[in-house]
Amino acid sequence: MKNKKGRRSRNKATCNEDPACKANGDRLSRLPNDLLLNILERVQTFDALKACILSKQMLKLPAMLSQIVIDVGSLFPHPDSSREFGIRDVARVNGVVAKVTDNILWMRSPGIAMRKLNVRMVLRHYDVLSVGKSFAHAMATQKVQKAEIEFMTEKACADCTSADLVDFAKCFNTIFADCLDAFAGLCWC
C-alpha cells in the first residue's frame, strides 16, 4: 500500500514479528562498544560523528575516542566542484569546527586517555577563542599524549597587507593570553 507521498508503507506489527525484517535491522548498533570505537577511530572524526548519530547507543562514543583529528579542510568541498566557496562559507564551516571541538572536549571523561588531539582551523577571534578554552580544559584535565593546534589565516600570506598581519597577530596574542593552559604543553614547530 502506498502513502500520500507515493512511498510504500510498512506494517510495523508484521515487521516486528518477521525474523527477516529483524535480521536486516540496525546491525551496527548491536556491535560491542570496543569494536565500534576501533572502527570509528579508523575514519575521520567528522565521519565518525555522522555515524554516531545513527543510534542512541552510539551517541556516547565520540567522547570515548582516543584520537581526535578535527580539520576545517575536511569540510570544504572538493576543489573540482563548480560551487565557489566564499568568506561566509569559511566562517560557517569554522563555526561548525569550533562547536564540534567544544562539544567533544567538554564531554570527555578525564579517565579516558587521549593519544592524539589535532585541531586545524581558521584564525577567527570568537571561534578560535572558544576552541582555545576547550583545548585548555582538555590539556588541564585529560591525559593527552600528543596535541597539535594549527591556526590558518583567512588570506594567503602573499595577499596580506601589513595591517592584516597585525590583526592576525593581535588575534593570536589574545587567544594566547586567554588560554595559557592550551599552550602550556605545546612545542613550536
mmCIF file of C-alpha atoms in Angstrom:
data_model
loop_
_atom_site.group_PDB
_atom_site.id
_atom_site.type_symbol
_atom_site.label_atom_id
_atom_site.label_comp_id
_atom_site.label_asym_id
_atom_site.label_seq_id
_atom_site.Cartn_x
_atom_site.Cartn_y
_atom_site.Cartn_z
ATOM 1 C CA MET A 1 0.000 0.000 0.000
ATOM 2 C CA LYS A 2 1.324 3.462 -0.876
ATOM 3 C CA ASN A 3 1.037 6.520 1.327
ATOM 4 C CA LYS A 4 0.410 10.126 0.245
ATOM 5 C CA LYS A 5 3.997 10.657 -0.847
ATOM 6 C CA GLY A 6 3.942 7.655 -3.153
ATOM 7 C CA ARG A 7 6.145 5.519 -0.954
ATOM 8 C CA ARG A 8 5.261 2.107 0.290
ATOM 9 C CA SER A 9 4.401 1.965 3.966
ATOM 10 C CA ARG A 10 5.455 -0.984 6.055
ATOM 11 C CA ASN A 11 3.186 -2.643 8.512
ATOM 12 C CA LYS A 12 5.178 -2.229 11.721
ATOM 13 C CA ALA A 13 3.393 -5.043 13.514
ATOM 14 C CA THR A 14 4.309 -7.616 10.871
ATOM 15 C CA CYS A 15 7.839 -6.231 10.595
ATOM 16 C CA ASN A 16 8.419 -6.779 14.316
ATOM 17 C CA GLU A 17 7.238 -10.387 14.050
ATOM 18 C CA ASP A 18 9.120 -11.216 10.838
ATOM 19 C CA PRO A 19 12.627 -12.661 11.546
ATOM 20 C CA ALA A 20 13.879 -11.496 8.126
ATOM 21 C CA CYS A 21 12.913 -7.908 8.977
ATOM 22 C CA LYS A 22 14.721 -8.118 12.333
ATOM 23 C CA ALA A 23 17.834 -9.527 10.655
ATOM 24 C CA ASN A 24 18.010 -6.526 8.316
ATOM 25 C CA GLY A 25 17.693 -4.021 11.181
ATOM 26 C CA ASP A 26 20.465 -1.887 12.621
ATOM 27 C CA ARG A 27 23.374 -4.314 12.815
ATOM 28 C CA LEU A 28 25.926 -1.637 13.585
ATOM 29 C CA SER A 29 24.354 -0.722 16.937
ATOM 30 C CA ARG A 30 24.438 -4.327 18.064
ATOM 31 C CA LEU A 31 28.252 -4.445 17.942
ATOM 32 C CA PRO A 32 30.164 -4.083 21.226
ATOM 33 C CA ASN A 33 31.429 -0.586 22.077
ATOM 34 C CA ASP A 34 35.114 -1.524 21.901
ATOM 35 C CA LEU A 35 34.673 -2.839 18.355
ATOM 36 C CA LEU A 36 32.680 0.251 17.361
ATOM 37 C CA LEU A 37 35.407 2.500 18.790
ATOM 38 C CA ASN A 38 38.032 0.584 16.837
ATOM 39 C CA ILE A 39 36.052 1.118 13.635
ATOM 40 C CA LEU A 40 35.345 4.798 14.357
ATOM 41 C CA GLU A 41 38.999 5.596 15.025
ATOM 42 C CA ARG A 42 39.909 4.423 11.528
ATOM 43 C CA VAL A 43 37.772 7.080 9.828
ATOM 44 C CA GLN A 44 37.919 10.866 10.010
ATOM 45 C CA THR A 45 36.450 12.388 13.155
ATOM 46 C CA PHE A 46 33.611 14.145 11.314
ATOM 47 C CA ASP A 47 32.650 10.886 9.581
ATOM 48 C CA ALA A 48 32.727 9.115 12.946
ATOM 49 C CA LEU A 49 30.408 11.775 14.370
ATOM 50 C CA LYS A 50 27.996 11.328 11.478
ATOM 51 C CA ALA A 51 27.953 7.569 12.084
ATOM 52 C CA CYS A 52 27.317 8.036 15.809
ATOM 53 C CA ILE A 53 24.097 9.920 15.144
ATOM 54 C CA LEU A 54 22.568 6.658 13.890
ATOM 55 C CA SER A 55 21.576 5.298 17.284
ATOM 56 C CA LYS A 56 21.260 6.296 20.934
ATOM 57 C CA GLN A 57 23.830 3.694 21.956
ATOM 58 C CA MET A 58 26.444 5.245 19.656
ATOM 59 C CA LEU A 59 25.874 8.854 20.798
ATOM 60 C CA LYS A 60 28.234 8.382 23.747
ATOM 61 C CA LEU A 61 31.090 7.025 21.609
ATOM 62 C CA PRO A 62 32.629 10.305 20.309
ATOM 63 C CA ALA A 63 33.588 11.222 23.874
ATOM 64 C CA MET A 64 35.435 7.900 24.135
ATOM 65 C CA LEU A 65 37.600 8.264 21.011
ATOM 66 C CA SER A 66 41.324 8.184 21.742
ATOM 67 C CA GLN A 67 42.239 10.058 18.546
ATOM 68 C CA ILE A 68 40.505 13.312 17.705
ATOM 69 C CA VAL A 69 41.522 14.976 14.450
ATOM 70 C CA ILE A 70 39.344 17.950 13.568
ATOM 71 C CA ASP A 71 40.376 19.668 10.355
ATOM 72 C CA VAL A 72 38.453 22.568 8.837
ATOM 73 C CA GLY A 73 39.771 21.471 5.432
ATOM 74 C CA SER A 74 37.851 18.198 5.591
ATOM 75 C CA LEU A 75 34.565 20.125 5.471
ATOM 76 C CA PHE A 76 35.386 22.199 2.392
ATOM 77 C CA PRO A 77 34.016 20.920 -0.920
ATOM 78 C CA HIS A 78 36.298 19.209 -3.406
ATOM 79 C CA PRO A 79 38.374 21.721 -5.430
ATOM 80 C CA ASP A 80 36.889 20.433 -8.684
ATOM 81 C CA SER A 81 33.328 21.253 -7.644
ATOM 82 C CA SER A 82 31.586 24.038 -9.527
ATOM 83 C CA ARG A 83 30.483 25.846 -6.357
ATOM 84 C CA GLU A 84 32.523 28.845 -5.228
ATOM 85 C CA PHE A 85 33.475 28.901 -1.568
ATOM 86 C CA GLY A 86 33.352 32.417 -0.108
ATOM 87 C CA ILE A 87 34.284 34.017 3.185
ATOM 88 C CA ARG A 88 30.772 33.439 4.586
ATOM 89 C CA ASP A 89 31.162 29.729 3.935
ATOM 90 C CA VAL A 90 34.556 29.737 5.649
ATOM 91 C CA ALA A 91 33.018 31.457 8.683
ATOM 92 C CA ARG A 92 30.138 28.957 8.780
ATOM 93 C CA VAL A 93 32.413 25.918 8.489
ATOM 94 C CA ASN A 94 34.828 27.354 11.041
ATOM 95 C CA GLY A 95 31.905 27.808 13.437
ATOM 96 C CA VAL A 96 30.982 24.147 12.953
ATOM 97 C CA VAL A 97 34.558 23.111 13.724
ATOM 98 C CA ALA A 98 34.538 25.244 16.876
ATOM 99 C CA LYS A 99 31.214 23.851 18.089
ATOM 100 C CA VAL A 100 32.170 20.224 17.408
ATOM 101 C CA THR A 101 35.536 20.654 19.115
ATOM 102 C CA ASP A 102 33.903 22.251 22.158
ATOM 103 C CA ASN A 103 31.289 19.510 22.442
ATOM 104 C CA ILE A 104 33.752 16.643 22.146
ATOM 105 C CA LEU A 105 36.362 18.064 24.508
ATOM 106 C CA TRP A 106 33.915 19.178 27.220
ATOM 107 C CA MET A 107 32.011 15.851 27.168
ATOM 108 C CA ARG A 108 35.105 13.693 27.685
ATOM 109 C CA SER A 109 35.665 11.789 30.875
ATOM 110 C CA PRO A 110 39.077 12.509 32.451
ATOM 111 C CA GLY A 111 39.632 8.771 32.909
ATOM 112 C CA ILE A 112 39.874 8.123 29.168
ATOM 113 C CA ALA A 113 43.358 8.811 27.826
ATOM 114 C CA MET A 114 43.712 10.678 24.549
ATOM 115 C CA ARG A 115 46.504 9.527 22.228
ATOM 116 C CA LYS A 116 46.143 12.311 19.689
ATOM 117 C CA LEU A 117 44.360 15.650 19.700
ATOM 118 C CA ASN A 118 44.751 17.623 16.499
ATOM 119 C CA VAL A 119 42.701 20.724 15.644
ATOM 120 C CA ARG A 120 43.189 22.784 12.488
ATOM 121 C CA MET A 121 41.032 25.835 11.869
ATOM 122 C CA VAL A 122 40.889 29.376 10.504
ATOM 123 C CA LEU A 123 42.040 32.170 12.827
ATOM 124 C CA ARG A 124 38.774 33.972 13.598
ATOM 125 C CA HIS A 125 38.546 35.579 17.030
ATOM 126 C CA TYR A 126 35.339 34.139 18.522
ATOM 127 C CA ASP A 127 35.637 30.625 17.091
ATOM 128 C CA VAL A 128 39.285 30.235 17.982
ATOM 129 C CA LEU A 129 38.769 31.645 21.471
ATOM 130 C CA SER A 130 36.120 29.025 22.284
ATOM 131 C CA VAL A 131 38.291 26.243 20.837
ATOM 132 C CA GLY A 132 41.276 27.567 22.765
ATOM 133 C CA LYS A 133 39.318 27.411 26.015
ATOM 134 C CA SER A 134 38.092 23.860 25.378
ATOM 135 C CA PHE A 135 41.613 22.863 24.287
ATOM 136 C CA ALA A 136 42.956 24.369 27.528
ATOM 137 C CA HIS A 137 40.342 22.441 29.513
ATOM 138 C CA ALA A 138 41.354 19.211 27.771
ATOM 139 C CA MET A 139 45.070 19.842 28.359
ATOM 140 C CA ALA A 140 44.443 20.592 32.051
ATOM 141 C CA THR A 141 42.068 17.716 32.829
ATOM 142 C CA GLN A 142 42.903 14.960 30.331
ATOM 143 C CA LYS A 143 45.865 12.693 29.747
ATOM 144 C CA VAL A 144 46.898 13.844 26.264
ATOM 145 C CA GLN A 145 49.903 12.140 24.666
ATOM 146 C CA LYS A 146 50.146 14.307 21.548
ATOM 147 C CA ALA A 147 48.372 17.611 20.976
ATOM 148 C CA GLU A 148 48.530 19.886 17.949
ATOM 149 C CA ILE A 149 46.623 23.050 17.235
ATOM 150 C CA GLU A 150 47.062 24.846 13.931
ATOM 151 C CA PHE A 151 45.578 28.211 13.053
ATOM 152 C CA MET A 152 45.363 29.327 9.444
ATOM 153 C CA THR A 153 44.688 32.880 8.330
ATOM 154 C CA GLU A 154 41.764 33.857 6.126
ATOM 155 C CA LYS A 155 44.151 35.152 3.484
ATOM 156 C CA ALA A 156 47.298 33.706 1.976
ATOM 157 C CA CYS A 157 50.462 35.390 3.227
ATOM 158 C CA ALA A 158 51.182 36.835 -0.233
ATOM 159 C CA ASP A 159 47.752 38.537 -0.249
ATOM 160 C CA CYS A 160 48.066 40.031 3.250
ATOM 161 C CA THR A 161 48.783 43.673 3.869
ATOM 162 C CA SER A 162 50.814 44.713 6.889
ATOM 163 C CA ALA A 163 47.551 45.719 8.611
ATOM 164 C CA ASP A 164 46.175 42.188 8.050
ATOM 165 C CA LEU A 165 49.287 40.663 9.589
ATOM 166 C CA VAL A 166 48.989 42.948 12.611
ATOM 167 C CA ASP A 167 45.309 41.988 13.033
ATOM 168 C CA PHE A 168 46.142 38.270 12.845
ATOM 169 C CA ALA A 169 48.949 38.726 15.374
ATOM 170 C CA LYS A 170 46.632 40.609 17.767
ATOM 171 C CA CYS A 171 44.029 37.846 17.473
ATOM 172 C CA PHE A 172 46.622 35.163 18.194
ATOM 173 C CA ASN A 173 48.061 37.101 21.139
ATOM 174 C CA THR A 174 44.569 37.499 22.609
ATOM 175 C CA ILE A 175 43.967 33.762 22.339
ATOM 176 C CA PHE A 176 47.402 33.009 23.736
ATOM 177 C CA ALA A 177 46.824 35.286 26.742
ATOM 178 C CA ASP A 178 43.293 33.990 27.458
ATOM 179 C CA CYS A 179 44.105 30.285 27.071
ATOM 180 C CA LEU A 180 47.522 29.737 28.646
ATOM 181 C CA ASP A 181 46.720 26.125 29.606
ATOM 182 C CA ALA A 182 46.132 25.280 25.951
ATOM 183 C CA PHE A 183 49.672 26.255 25.074
ATOM 184 C CA ALA A 184 51.410 25.049 28.239
ATOM 185 C CA GLY A 185 52.423 21.647 26.890
ATOM 186 C CA LEU A 186 52.768 22.545 23.235
ATOM 187 C CA CYS A 187 56.041 22.974 21.411
ATOM 188 C CA TRP A 188 56.645 25.230 18.421
ATOM 189 C CA CYS A 189 57.338 23.516 15.121
#
